[in-house]
Every structure is written in C-alpha cells, then in structure tokens.
Coordinates of C-alpha atoms and ligand atoms in Angstrom, one line a residue:
X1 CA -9.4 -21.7 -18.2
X2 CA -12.2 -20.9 -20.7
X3 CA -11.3 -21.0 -24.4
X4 CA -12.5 -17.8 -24.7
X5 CA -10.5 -15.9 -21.8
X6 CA -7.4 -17.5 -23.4
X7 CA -8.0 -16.5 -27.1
X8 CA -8.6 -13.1 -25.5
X9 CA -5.0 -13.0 -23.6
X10 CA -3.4 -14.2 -26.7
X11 CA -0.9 -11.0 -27.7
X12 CA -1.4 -8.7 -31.0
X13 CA 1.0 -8.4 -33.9
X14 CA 1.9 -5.2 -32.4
X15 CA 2.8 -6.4 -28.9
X16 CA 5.2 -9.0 -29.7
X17 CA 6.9 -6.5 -32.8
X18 CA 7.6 -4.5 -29.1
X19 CA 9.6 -7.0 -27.1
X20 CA 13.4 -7.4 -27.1
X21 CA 13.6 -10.5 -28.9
X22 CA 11.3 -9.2 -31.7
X23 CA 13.6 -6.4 -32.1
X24 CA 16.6 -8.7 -32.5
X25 CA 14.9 -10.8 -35.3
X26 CA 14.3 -7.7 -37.2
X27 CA 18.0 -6.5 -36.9
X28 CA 18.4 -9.8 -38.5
X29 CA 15.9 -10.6 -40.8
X30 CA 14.5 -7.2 -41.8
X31 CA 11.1 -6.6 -40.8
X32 CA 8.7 -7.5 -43.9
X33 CA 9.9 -11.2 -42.5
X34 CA 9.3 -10.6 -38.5
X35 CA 5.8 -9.7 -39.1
X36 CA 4.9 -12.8 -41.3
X37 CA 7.0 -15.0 -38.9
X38 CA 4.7 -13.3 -35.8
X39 CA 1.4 -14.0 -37.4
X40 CA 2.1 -17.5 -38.6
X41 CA 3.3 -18.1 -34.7
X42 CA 0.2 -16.3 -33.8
X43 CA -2.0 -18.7 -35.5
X44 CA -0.2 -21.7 -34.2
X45 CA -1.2 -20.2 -30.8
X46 CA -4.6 -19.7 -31.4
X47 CA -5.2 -23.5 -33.4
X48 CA -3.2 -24.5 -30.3
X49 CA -5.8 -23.1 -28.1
X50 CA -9.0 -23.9 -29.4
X51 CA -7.8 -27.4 -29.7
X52 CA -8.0 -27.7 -26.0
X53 CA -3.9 -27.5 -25.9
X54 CA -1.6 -25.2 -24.0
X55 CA 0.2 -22.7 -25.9
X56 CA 2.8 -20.2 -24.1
X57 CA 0.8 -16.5 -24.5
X58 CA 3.5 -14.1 -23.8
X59 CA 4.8 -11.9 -26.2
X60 CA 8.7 -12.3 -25.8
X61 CA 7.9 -16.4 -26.0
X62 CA 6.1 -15.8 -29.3
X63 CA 8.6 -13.6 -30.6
X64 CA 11.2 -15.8 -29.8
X65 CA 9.0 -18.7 -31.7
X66 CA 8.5 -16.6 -34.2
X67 CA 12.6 -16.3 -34.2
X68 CA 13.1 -20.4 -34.3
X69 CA 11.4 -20.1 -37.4
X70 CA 13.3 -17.8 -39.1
X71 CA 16.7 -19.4 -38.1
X72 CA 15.4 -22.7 -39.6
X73 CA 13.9 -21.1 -42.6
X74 CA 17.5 -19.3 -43.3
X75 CA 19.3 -22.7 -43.0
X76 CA 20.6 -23.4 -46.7
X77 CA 19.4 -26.2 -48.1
X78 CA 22.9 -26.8 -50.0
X79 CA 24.3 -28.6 -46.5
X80 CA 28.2 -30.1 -46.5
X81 CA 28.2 -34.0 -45.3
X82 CA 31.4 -35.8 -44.5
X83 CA 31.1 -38.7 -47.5
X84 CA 31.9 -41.9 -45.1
X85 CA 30.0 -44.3 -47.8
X86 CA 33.1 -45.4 -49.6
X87 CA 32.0 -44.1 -52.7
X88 CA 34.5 -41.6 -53.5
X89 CA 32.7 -40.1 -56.9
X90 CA 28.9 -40.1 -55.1
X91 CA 26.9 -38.9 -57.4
X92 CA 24.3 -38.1 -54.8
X93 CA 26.7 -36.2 -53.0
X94 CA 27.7 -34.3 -55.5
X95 CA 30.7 -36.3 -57.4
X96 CA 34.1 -34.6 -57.2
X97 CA 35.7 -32.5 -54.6
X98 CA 37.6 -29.8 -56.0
X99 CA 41.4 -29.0 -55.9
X100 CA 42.4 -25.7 -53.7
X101 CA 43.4 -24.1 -57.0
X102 CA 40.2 -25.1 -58.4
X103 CA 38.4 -23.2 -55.4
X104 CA 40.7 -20.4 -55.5
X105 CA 40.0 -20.0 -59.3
X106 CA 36.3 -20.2 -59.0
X107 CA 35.7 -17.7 -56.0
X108 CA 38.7 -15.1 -58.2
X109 CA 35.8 -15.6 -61.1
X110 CA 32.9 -14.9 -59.5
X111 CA 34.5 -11.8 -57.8
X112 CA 35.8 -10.2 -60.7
X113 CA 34.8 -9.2 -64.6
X114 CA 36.7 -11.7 -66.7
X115 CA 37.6 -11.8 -70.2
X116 CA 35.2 -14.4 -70.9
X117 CA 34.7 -13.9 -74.7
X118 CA 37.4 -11.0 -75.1
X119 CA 40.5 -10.9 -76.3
X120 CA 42.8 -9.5 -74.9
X121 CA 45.6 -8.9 -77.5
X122 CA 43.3 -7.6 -79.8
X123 CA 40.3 -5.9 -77.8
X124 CA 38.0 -7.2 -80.0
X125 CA 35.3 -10.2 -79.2
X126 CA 37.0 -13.3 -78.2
X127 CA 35.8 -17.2 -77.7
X128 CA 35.1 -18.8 -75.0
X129 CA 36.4 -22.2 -76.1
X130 CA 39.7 -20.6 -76.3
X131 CA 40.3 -20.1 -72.6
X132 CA 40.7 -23.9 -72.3
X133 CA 41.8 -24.9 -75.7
X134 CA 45.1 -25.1 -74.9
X135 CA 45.3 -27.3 -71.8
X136 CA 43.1 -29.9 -73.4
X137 CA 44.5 -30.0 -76.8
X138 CA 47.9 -30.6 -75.1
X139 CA 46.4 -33.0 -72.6
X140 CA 44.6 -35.2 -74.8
X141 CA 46.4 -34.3 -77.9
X142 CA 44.0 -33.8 -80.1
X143 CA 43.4 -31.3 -82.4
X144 CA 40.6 -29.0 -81.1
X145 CA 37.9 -29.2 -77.7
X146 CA 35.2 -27.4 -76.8
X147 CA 33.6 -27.5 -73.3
X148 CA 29.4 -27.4 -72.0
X149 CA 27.7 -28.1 -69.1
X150 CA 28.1 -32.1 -68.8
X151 CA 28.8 -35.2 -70.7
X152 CA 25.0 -36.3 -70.9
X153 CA 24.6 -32.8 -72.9
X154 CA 28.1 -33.6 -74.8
X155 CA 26.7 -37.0 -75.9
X156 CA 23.5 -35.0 -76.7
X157 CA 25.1 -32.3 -78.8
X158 CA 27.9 -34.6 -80.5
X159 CA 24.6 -36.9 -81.8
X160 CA 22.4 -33.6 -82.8
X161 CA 25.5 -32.2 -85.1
X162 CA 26.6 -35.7 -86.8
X163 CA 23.8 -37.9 -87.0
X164 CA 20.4 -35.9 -86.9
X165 CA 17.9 -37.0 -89.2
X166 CA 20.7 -40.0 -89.9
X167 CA 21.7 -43.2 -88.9
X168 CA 24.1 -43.7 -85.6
X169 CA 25.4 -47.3 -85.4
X170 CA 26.1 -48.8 -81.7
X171 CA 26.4 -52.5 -80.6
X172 CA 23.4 -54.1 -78.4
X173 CA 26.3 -54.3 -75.8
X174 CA 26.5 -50.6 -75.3
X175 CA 23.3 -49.5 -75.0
X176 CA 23.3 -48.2 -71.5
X177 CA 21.5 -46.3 -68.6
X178 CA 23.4 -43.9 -67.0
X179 CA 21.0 -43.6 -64.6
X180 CA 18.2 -41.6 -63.9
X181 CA 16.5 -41.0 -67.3
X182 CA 19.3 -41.2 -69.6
X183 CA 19.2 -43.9 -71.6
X184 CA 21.6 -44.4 -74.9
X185 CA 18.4 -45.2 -77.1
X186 CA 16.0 -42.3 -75.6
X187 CA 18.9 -39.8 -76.3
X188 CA 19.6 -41.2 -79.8
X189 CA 15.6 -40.6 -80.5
X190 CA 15.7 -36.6 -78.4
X191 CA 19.1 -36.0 -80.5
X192 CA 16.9 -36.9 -83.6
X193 CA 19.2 -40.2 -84.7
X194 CA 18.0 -42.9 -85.9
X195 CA 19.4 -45.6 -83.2
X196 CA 20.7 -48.8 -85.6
X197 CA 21.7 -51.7 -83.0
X198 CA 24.5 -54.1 -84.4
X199 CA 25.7 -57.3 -82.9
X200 CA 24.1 -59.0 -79.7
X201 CA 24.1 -57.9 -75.6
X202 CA 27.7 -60.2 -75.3
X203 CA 29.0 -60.2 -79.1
X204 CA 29.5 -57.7 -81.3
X205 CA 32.1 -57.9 -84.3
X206 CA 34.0 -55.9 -87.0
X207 CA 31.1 -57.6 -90.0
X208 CA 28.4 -56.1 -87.4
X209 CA 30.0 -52.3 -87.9
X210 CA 30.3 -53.0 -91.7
X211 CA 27.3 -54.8 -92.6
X212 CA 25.0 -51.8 -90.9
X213 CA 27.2 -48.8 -92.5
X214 CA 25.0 -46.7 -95.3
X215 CA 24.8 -43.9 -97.2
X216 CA 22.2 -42.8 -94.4
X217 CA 24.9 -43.2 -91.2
X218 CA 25.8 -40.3 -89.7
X219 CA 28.3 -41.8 -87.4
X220 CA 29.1 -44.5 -85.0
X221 CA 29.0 -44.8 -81.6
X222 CA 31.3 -46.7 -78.9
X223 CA 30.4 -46.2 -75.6
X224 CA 32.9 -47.0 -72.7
X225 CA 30.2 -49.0 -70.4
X226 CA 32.5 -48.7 -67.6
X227 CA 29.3 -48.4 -64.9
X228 CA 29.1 -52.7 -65.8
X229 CA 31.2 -55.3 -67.3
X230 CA 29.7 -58.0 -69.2
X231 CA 31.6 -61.2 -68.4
X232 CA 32.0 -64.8 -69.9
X233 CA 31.4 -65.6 -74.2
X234 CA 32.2 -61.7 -75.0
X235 CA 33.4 -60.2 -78.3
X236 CA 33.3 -56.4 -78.9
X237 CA 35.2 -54.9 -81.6
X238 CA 38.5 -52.3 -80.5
X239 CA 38.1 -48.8 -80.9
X240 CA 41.6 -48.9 -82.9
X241 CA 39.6 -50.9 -85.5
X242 CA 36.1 -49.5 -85.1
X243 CA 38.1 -46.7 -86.1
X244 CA 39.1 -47.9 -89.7
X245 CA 36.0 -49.9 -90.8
X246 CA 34.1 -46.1 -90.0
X247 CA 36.8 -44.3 -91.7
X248 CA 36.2 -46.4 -94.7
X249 CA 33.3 -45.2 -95.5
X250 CA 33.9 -41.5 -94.4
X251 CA 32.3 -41.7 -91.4
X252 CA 33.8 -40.5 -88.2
X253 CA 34.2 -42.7 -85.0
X254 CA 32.5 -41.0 -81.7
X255 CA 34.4 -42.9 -78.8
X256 CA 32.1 -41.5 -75.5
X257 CA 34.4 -42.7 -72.3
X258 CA 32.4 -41.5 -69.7
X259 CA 34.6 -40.8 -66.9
X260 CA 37.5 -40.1 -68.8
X261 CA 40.5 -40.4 -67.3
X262 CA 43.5 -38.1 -68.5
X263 CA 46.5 -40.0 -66.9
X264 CA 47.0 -43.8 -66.5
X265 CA 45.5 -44.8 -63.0
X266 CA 47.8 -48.0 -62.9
X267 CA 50.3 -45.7 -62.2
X268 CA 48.5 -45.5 -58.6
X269 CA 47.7 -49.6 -58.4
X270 CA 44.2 -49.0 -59.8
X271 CA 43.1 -50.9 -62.7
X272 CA 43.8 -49.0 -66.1
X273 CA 40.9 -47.4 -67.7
X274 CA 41.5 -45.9 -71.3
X275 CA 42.7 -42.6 -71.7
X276 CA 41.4 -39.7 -73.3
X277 CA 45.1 -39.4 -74.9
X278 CA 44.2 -43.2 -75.7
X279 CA 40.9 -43.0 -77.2
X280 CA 42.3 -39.7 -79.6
X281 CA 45.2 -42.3 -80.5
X282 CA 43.3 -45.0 -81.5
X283 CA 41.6 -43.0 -84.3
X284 CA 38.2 -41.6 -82.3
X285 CA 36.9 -38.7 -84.4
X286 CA 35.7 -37.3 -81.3
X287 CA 36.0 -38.3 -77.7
X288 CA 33.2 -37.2 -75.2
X289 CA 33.9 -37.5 -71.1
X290 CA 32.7 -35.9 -67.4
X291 CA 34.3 -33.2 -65.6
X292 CA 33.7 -34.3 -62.1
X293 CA 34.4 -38.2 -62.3
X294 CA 38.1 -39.4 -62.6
X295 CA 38.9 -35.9 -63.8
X296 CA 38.3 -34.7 -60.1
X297 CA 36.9 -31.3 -61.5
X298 CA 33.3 -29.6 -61.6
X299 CA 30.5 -30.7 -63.6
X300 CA 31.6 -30.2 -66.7
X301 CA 31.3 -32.4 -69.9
X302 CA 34.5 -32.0 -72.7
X303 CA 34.4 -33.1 -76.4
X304 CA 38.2 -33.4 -78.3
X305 CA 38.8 -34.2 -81.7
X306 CA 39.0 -32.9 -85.3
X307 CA 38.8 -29.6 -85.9
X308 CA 36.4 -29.5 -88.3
X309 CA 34.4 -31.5 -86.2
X310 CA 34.3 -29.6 -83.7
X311 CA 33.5 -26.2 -85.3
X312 CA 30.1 -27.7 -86.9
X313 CA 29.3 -28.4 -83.0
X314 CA 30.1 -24.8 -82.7
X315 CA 27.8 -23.8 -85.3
X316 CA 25.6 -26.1 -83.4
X317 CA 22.4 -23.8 -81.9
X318 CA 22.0 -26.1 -78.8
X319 CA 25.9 -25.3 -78.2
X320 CA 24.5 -21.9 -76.6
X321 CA 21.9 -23.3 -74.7
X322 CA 24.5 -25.8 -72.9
X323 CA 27.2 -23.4 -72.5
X324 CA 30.0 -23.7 -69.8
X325 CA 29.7 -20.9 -67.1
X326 CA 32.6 -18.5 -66.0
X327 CA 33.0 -20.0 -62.5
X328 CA 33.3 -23.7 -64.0
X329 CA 35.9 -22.4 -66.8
X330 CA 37.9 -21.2 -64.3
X331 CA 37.5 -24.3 -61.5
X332 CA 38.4 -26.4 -64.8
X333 CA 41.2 -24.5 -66.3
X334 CA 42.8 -24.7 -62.6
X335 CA 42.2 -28.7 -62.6
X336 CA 43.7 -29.3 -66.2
X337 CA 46.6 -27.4 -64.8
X338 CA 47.3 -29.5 -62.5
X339 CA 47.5 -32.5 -64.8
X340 CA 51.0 -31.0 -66.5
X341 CA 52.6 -32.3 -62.9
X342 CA 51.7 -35.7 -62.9
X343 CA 54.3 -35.9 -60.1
X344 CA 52.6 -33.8 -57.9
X345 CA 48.9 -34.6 -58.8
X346 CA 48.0 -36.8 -55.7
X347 CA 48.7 -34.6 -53.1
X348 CA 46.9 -31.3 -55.3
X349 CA 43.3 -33.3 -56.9
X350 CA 41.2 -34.3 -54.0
X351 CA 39.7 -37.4 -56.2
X352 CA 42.8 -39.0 -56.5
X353 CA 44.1 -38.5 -53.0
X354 CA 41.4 -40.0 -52.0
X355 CA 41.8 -43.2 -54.3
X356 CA 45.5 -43.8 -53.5
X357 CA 44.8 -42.8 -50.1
X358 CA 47.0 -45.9 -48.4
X359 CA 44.7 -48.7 -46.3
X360 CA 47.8 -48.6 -43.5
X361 CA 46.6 -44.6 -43.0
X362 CA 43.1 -44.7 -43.2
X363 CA 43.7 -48.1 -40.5
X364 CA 45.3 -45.6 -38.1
X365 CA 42.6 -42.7 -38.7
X366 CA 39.7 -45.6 -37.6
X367 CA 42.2 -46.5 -34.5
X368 CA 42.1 -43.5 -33.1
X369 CA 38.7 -42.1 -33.8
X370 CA 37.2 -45.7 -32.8
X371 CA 37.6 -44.6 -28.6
X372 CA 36.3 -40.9 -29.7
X373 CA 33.3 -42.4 -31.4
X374 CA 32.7 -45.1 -28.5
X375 CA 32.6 -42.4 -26.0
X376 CA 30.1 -39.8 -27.7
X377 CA 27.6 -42.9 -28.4
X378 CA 27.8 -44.5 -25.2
X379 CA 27.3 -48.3 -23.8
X380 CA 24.4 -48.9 -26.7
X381 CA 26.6 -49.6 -29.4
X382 CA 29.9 -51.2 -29.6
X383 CA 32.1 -49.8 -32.2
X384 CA 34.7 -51.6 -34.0
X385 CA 37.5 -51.2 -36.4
X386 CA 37.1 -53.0 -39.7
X387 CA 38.4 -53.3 -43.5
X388 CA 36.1 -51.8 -46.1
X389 CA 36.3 -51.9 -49.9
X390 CA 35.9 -48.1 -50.9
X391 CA 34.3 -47.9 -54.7
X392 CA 35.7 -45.1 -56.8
X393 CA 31.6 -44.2 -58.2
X394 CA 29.8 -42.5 -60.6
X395 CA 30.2 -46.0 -62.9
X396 CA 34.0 -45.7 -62.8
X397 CA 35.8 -48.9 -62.3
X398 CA 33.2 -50.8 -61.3
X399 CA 34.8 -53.9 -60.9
X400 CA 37.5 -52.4 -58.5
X401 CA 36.9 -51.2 -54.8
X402 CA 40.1 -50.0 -52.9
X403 CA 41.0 -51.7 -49.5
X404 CA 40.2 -49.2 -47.1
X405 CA 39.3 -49.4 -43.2
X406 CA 36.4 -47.8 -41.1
X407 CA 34.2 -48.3 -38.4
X408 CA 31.5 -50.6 -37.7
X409 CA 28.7 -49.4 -35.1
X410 CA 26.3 -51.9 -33.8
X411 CA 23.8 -52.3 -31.8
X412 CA 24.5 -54.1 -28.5
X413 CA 20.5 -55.1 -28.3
X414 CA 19.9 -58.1 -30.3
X415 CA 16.1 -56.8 -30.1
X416 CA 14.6 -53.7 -32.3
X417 CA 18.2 -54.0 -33.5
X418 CA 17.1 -52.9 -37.3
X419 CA 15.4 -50.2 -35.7
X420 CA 18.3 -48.9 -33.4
X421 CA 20.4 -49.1 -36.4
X422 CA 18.1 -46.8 -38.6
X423 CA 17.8 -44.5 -35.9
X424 CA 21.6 -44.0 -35.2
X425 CA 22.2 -43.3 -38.9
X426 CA 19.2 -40.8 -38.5
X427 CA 21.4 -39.2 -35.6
X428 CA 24.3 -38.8 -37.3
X429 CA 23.0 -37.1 -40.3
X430 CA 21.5 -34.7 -37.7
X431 CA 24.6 -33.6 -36.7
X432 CA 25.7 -29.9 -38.0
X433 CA 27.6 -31.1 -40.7
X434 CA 25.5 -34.9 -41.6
X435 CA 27.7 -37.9 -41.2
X436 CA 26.4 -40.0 -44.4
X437 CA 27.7 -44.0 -43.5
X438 CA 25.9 -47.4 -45.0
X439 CA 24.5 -49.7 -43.5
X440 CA 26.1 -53.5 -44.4
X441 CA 25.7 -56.2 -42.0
X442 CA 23.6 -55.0 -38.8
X443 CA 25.9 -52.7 -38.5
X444 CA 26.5 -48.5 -39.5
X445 CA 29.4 -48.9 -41.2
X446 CA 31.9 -45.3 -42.1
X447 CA 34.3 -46.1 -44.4
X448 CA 37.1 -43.1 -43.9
X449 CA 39.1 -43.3 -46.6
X450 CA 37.4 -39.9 -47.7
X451 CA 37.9 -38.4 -44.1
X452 CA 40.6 -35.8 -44.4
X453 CA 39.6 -33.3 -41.6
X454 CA 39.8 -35.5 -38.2
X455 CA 40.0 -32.7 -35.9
X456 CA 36.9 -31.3 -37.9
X457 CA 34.6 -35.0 -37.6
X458 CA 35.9 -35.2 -33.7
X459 CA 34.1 -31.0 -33.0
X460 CA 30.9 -32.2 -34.9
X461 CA 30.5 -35.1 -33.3
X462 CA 30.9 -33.3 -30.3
X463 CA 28.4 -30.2 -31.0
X464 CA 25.5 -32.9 -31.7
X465 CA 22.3 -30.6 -30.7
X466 CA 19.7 -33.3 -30.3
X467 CA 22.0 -35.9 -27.7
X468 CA 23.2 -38.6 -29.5
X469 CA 23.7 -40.6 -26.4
X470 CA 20.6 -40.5 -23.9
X471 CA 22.0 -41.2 -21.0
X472 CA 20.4 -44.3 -20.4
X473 CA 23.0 -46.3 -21.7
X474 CA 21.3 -47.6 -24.8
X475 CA 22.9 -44.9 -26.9
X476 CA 20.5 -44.2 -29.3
X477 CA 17.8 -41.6 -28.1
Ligands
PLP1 C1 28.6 -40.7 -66.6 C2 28.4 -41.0 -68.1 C3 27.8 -40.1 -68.9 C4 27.1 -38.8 -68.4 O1 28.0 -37.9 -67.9 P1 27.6 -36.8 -66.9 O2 28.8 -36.0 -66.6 O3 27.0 -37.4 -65.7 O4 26.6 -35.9 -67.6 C5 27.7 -40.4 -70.3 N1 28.3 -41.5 -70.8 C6 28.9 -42.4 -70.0 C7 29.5 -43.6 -70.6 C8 29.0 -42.2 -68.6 O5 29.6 -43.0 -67.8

C-alpha cells in the first residue's frame, strides 16, 4: 500500500483516547499522561510508516502501546536484587540490610510527627543529637556523639572544626582512597587543612608524630586502612601511643576507623577489628566510623569523643548542611538497640547473620536449589555445587573472606562460551527481582550465603518474562 493511503488510515489522538484500553490507562495514569503516551506512539507509527515499515494502525493496538509505555515508564528505578556476589557490605548494592526493628522504626518515622528537636519534659526546643546520645555514649563509652549523613562527611566535618587553616599530621601509610573521589589528601585540602605527611608508605614511627608536631597543628590523624593491608618491613605507631605524643602537646588524637565495629567480631570466628569502645580506650580524642558497614545500619556516619570536642563540631556551620534525617535517626536508634543484647544480635542484625551464617547451611541451601536451577535453565548449562569465599565489603576485613558454598553455571558449549556466559548473567538480572552473581572461572558463580528467602529466589526464577531457557536446549536465549 501507498505511503500515503497508510499515513491517512493512521488513527487521531481522539480515536485512540475512545477505545477500551485507552480508557483503562487513564483510570491508571490520569489523563495529562495518556495523551502524551498516544502521541509519542503516534509518531512511532507514522516514522514507522514512512520508513517503508509496518506499523499496527488500529486504535485499541496504539492505545495499548501507548499503555506498554506507561507501565515501563512507572517501573521504579530503585529495583531490589538478591546480592549472590559474596560481598555481604556491596557498596554498589547499597551496603547494609537493615534489622526488622530498624524497618519498623523507619516506616513509624516517616508516618508520624516526631519530636525531632522537642523536648518533651520541658515543651521547649530540644536537640537532635540527644535522641541518640544515650545509646552511643554507653556503647562506645565515651563521653559525648553526634550523628550526620556519613563518615566521608564525619571525616569532612571533624577536619573543618580542628584543623582548618592548621596543620593535620597523618603517616604516608594512611593516606587512602576510599573510593570514588575521596581521597585522604583531597579532603584534607576541601576541609581547608594543611595535609603534613610523616613517616614513609611501610614505616611510620613515634619520632615521625613528634618531629612534625607545631604550634600550627591542629590535630592528628590515624586512619584505620582496613580496605588494604600493607605487608612485609612495616612499622606504624599504636593508637594508645599516638595518643600520648599528641596529648603532649595539647593536641587531640582523631582515630577515623571506618567501618567501625561496636562488638568484638572474634566472638563470631572473624578476625578482630578494633572497636569503637577500643579506639575511645586507647586515648582517641574523637573516633569517626560508617553506619551501614559492620554496624549493619543505614547510611549514617557517627563521631564520639570529648565533649568539648564535640560541641565546637556543633557550633560547626557545615554540621546543618550534613544533618542526620528523621527516618535514619530512628532506623539507627533501633540498630544501636539492639547492640545492648549481644546474645541475641545474630539472629536480629541482618549484617552479621549473614557473616556467621554457617558454610554446613548455606552447603544445603546450594543442594537443593542446585536441581531447581538446573531445571529452569535447561540442557545448556550444567550447574554445580561449589565452595566460595564470601568477603564481608565495603573495605572491611579485607584480608578475610568467609567459607561459604554456591553454585557454579557453565556453559556446556566450549564455543561462544564467554558469550553464553555474559548473556546468562544478562538473563538473570532480567528477572523481576535481578539475580546479581560474578563471574570467576568460565563460570556464573552465586554465592548464597546472603540468600535468606529460598521460597522467594525459587518464584522469581520461575516468573522469568523473557524465557530463560529457549527450548532449544542450549539454555541461553
Ligand atoms: C568507608 C570509609 C570512610 C567513608 O565512610 P562512608 O560511610 O562511606 O562515608 C571513611 N574512612 C574510612 C577509613 C573508611 O573505610
């Protein structure tokens, strides 16, 4: 048919608004969005057409096209995953999962007025700070805390208030990235420190600290670099007496640990990092750590210390801009909690049930949902049982991964393997809720020591829309 006659029997705006399907997208959508959805489907016809292609012209076809596009565009782009990397703390999957209590705490906050800054007691104006106080003073037992948005921003803020326009002293061993763009030295120079390096990339020592303290140092700095580990001819000087070769000279000790652990993990047969009741001990002025790495809670970044410390942070005017939200205070207040039943804390904080999680029952999770998998990917791949090493993330521990078990999916088809392989990890993140694996070996490998809802994974896997299996028996349309 002519170009013409077709761009002639393509429908108006008005026709398509009338048809059934039309009328169901506006119950949904409202109809300001129907009618842009209709003409942007309308011009796909009409490119369609005068390209020479076929394009379906009748009205309830483009509504419902015009429908497709609404459902995509109302996805949200904040999307759950089932975490089967092995990475418990993924940063790119958003770190920490919280506690119920945590959730429960959160969703009560957001529903209701709080009494965020009000006190209660009195009726006057109240402090925010003072809704967590408590908990972390008793946790960490130090003397006063104070809570903003993360520990990049705690370092940040902690380096604005002691050191700006002043000297902060740091060995050439602790000069990290983080990742991303935060680097030690670039946030010395944004804080408005002037960075003085002491010792060497492996040494440091206690004559390093002393020979570098002046009139001009504001404070010094010891950061945890628990995302590496320098190994071999190594020499850095303890906190303890970092501590007293600062206090010497009046100047406090900042001790940022990073992740920030508040109970001893050797307790569960993970290697002991230094607490923040530790680092408070051994003499830190003021300890900085994350929210939602070992602490298991939401983004959050805590400083502890002295008192008098902490209230010139207060005082501090980028303290406002990197304030602590209601929701968070209350997600955190409900996590801290739970650290007063140390007892109990594995089967309550998500994080650490997931790192003593025992290998023997993540081993029996991959036995049974090795068949299940088998069957839903068909004769293409073969899919086997294996060990894993899980890795706690977010630069926690990074020496130590945690035996764990998963599956391994390969290819059967020595040929295009790489290939098959990318395009079966493309599959499974299509599925409703994305099934995030790595890739180690030529094979997909899901680590499932993270895997707490079976029956959950087996109905996703299940409802794949686009057919993981094609039928052909190479299992990997
Ligand atoms: C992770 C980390 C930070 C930054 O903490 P965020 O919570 O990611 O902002 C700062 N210092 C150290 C040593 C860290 O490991």
């Amino acid at each position: 048919m002519a170009v013409e006659t077709l761009m002639r029997r393509i429908p108006s705006v008005d026709e398509v608004l009338k048809t059934g399907t039309a009328g169901v997208a506006v119950e949904r959508f409202g109809r300001l969005q129907v009618v842009a959805a209709v003409r942007a489907a309308l011009d796909a016809i009409r490119a369609e057409v005068r390209s020479g292609g076929a394009a379906a012209l009748e009205a309830d076809l483009v509504a419902a096209s015009a429908l497709a596009r609404l459902d995509h565009a109302a996805k949200p782009s904040v999307k759950p995953v089932f975490n089967l990397t092995g990475t418990i703390l993924h940063t790119n999957l958003g770190r920490a999962v919280l506690a119920e209590t945590a959730i429960e705490a959160a969703v009560a906050a957001m529903r209701r007025a709080i009494a965020l800054e009000f006190d209660l007691a009195t009726g006057k104006r109240g402090e925010r700070d003072s809704l967590l106080r408590g908990l972390l003073c008793e946790l960490t037992g130090a003397e006063d805390a104070t809570v903003i948005n993360n520990n990049a921003a705690a370092v940040l803020l902690v380096l604005n208030t002691l050191a700006r326009n002043r000297d902060a002293i740091v060995s050439r061993g602790e000069l990290i990235e983080i990742g991303g763009a935060f680097r030690m030295p670039d946030i010395m120079a944004r804080a408005g420190c002037r960075l003085v390096e002491v010792g060497t990339t492996n040494r440091t020592h206690a004559r390093d600290y002393a020979e570098a303290l002046t009139d001009r140092t504001g404070l010094v700095f010891k950061v945890h670099t628990s995302n590496y580990r320098i190994e071999g001819f190594v020499a850095e000087v303890p906190a303890r007496d970092l501590a007293v070769i600062a206090h010497g000279r009046g100047v406090p000790l900042v001790n940022d640990l990073g992740s920030g652990t508040l109970i001893d993990l050797a307790r569960y047969g993970l290697a002991h990092e230094p607490t923040v009741a530790e680092a408070v001990a051994d003499g830190a002025d003021l300890v900085t750590f994350s929210g939602d790495k070992l602490l298991g809670g939401p983004q959050a970044g805590f400083i502890v210390g002295r008192k008098d410390l902490i209230a010139r942070i207060n005082k501090n005017p980028m303290k406002r801009a990197l304030r602590m939200d209601k929701i968070r205070l209350a997600a955190i207040e409900a996590t801290l909690a739970l650290y007063r039943d140390p007892d109990r804390l594995v089967e309550r904080l998500p994080t650490l049930r997931a790192m003593a999680r025992p290998e023997t029952e993540i081993a029996a999770l991959a036995g049974r949902l090795a068949p299940v998998v088998a069957a839903r990917l068909g004769d293409g791949v073969a899919v086997t049982v294996v060990d894993c090493a899980s890795q706690i993330g977010s630069g926690s521990l990074p020496q130590q991964t945690i035996a764990s078990a998963g599956l391994a999916i390969r290819p059967r088809a020595e040929r295009g393997a790489g290939r098959a392989l990318d395009s079966l990890a493309a599959a499974l993140r299509a599925l409703p809720v994305a099934v995030i694996g790595h890739i180690a070996d030529g094979a997909l490998v899901l680590d499932l020591r993270c895997l707490e809802d079976e029956a959950g994974f087996v109905a996703n896997l299940a409802a794949n829309p686009a057919a993981l299996s094609d039928g052909d028996g190479d299992g990997l349309a």
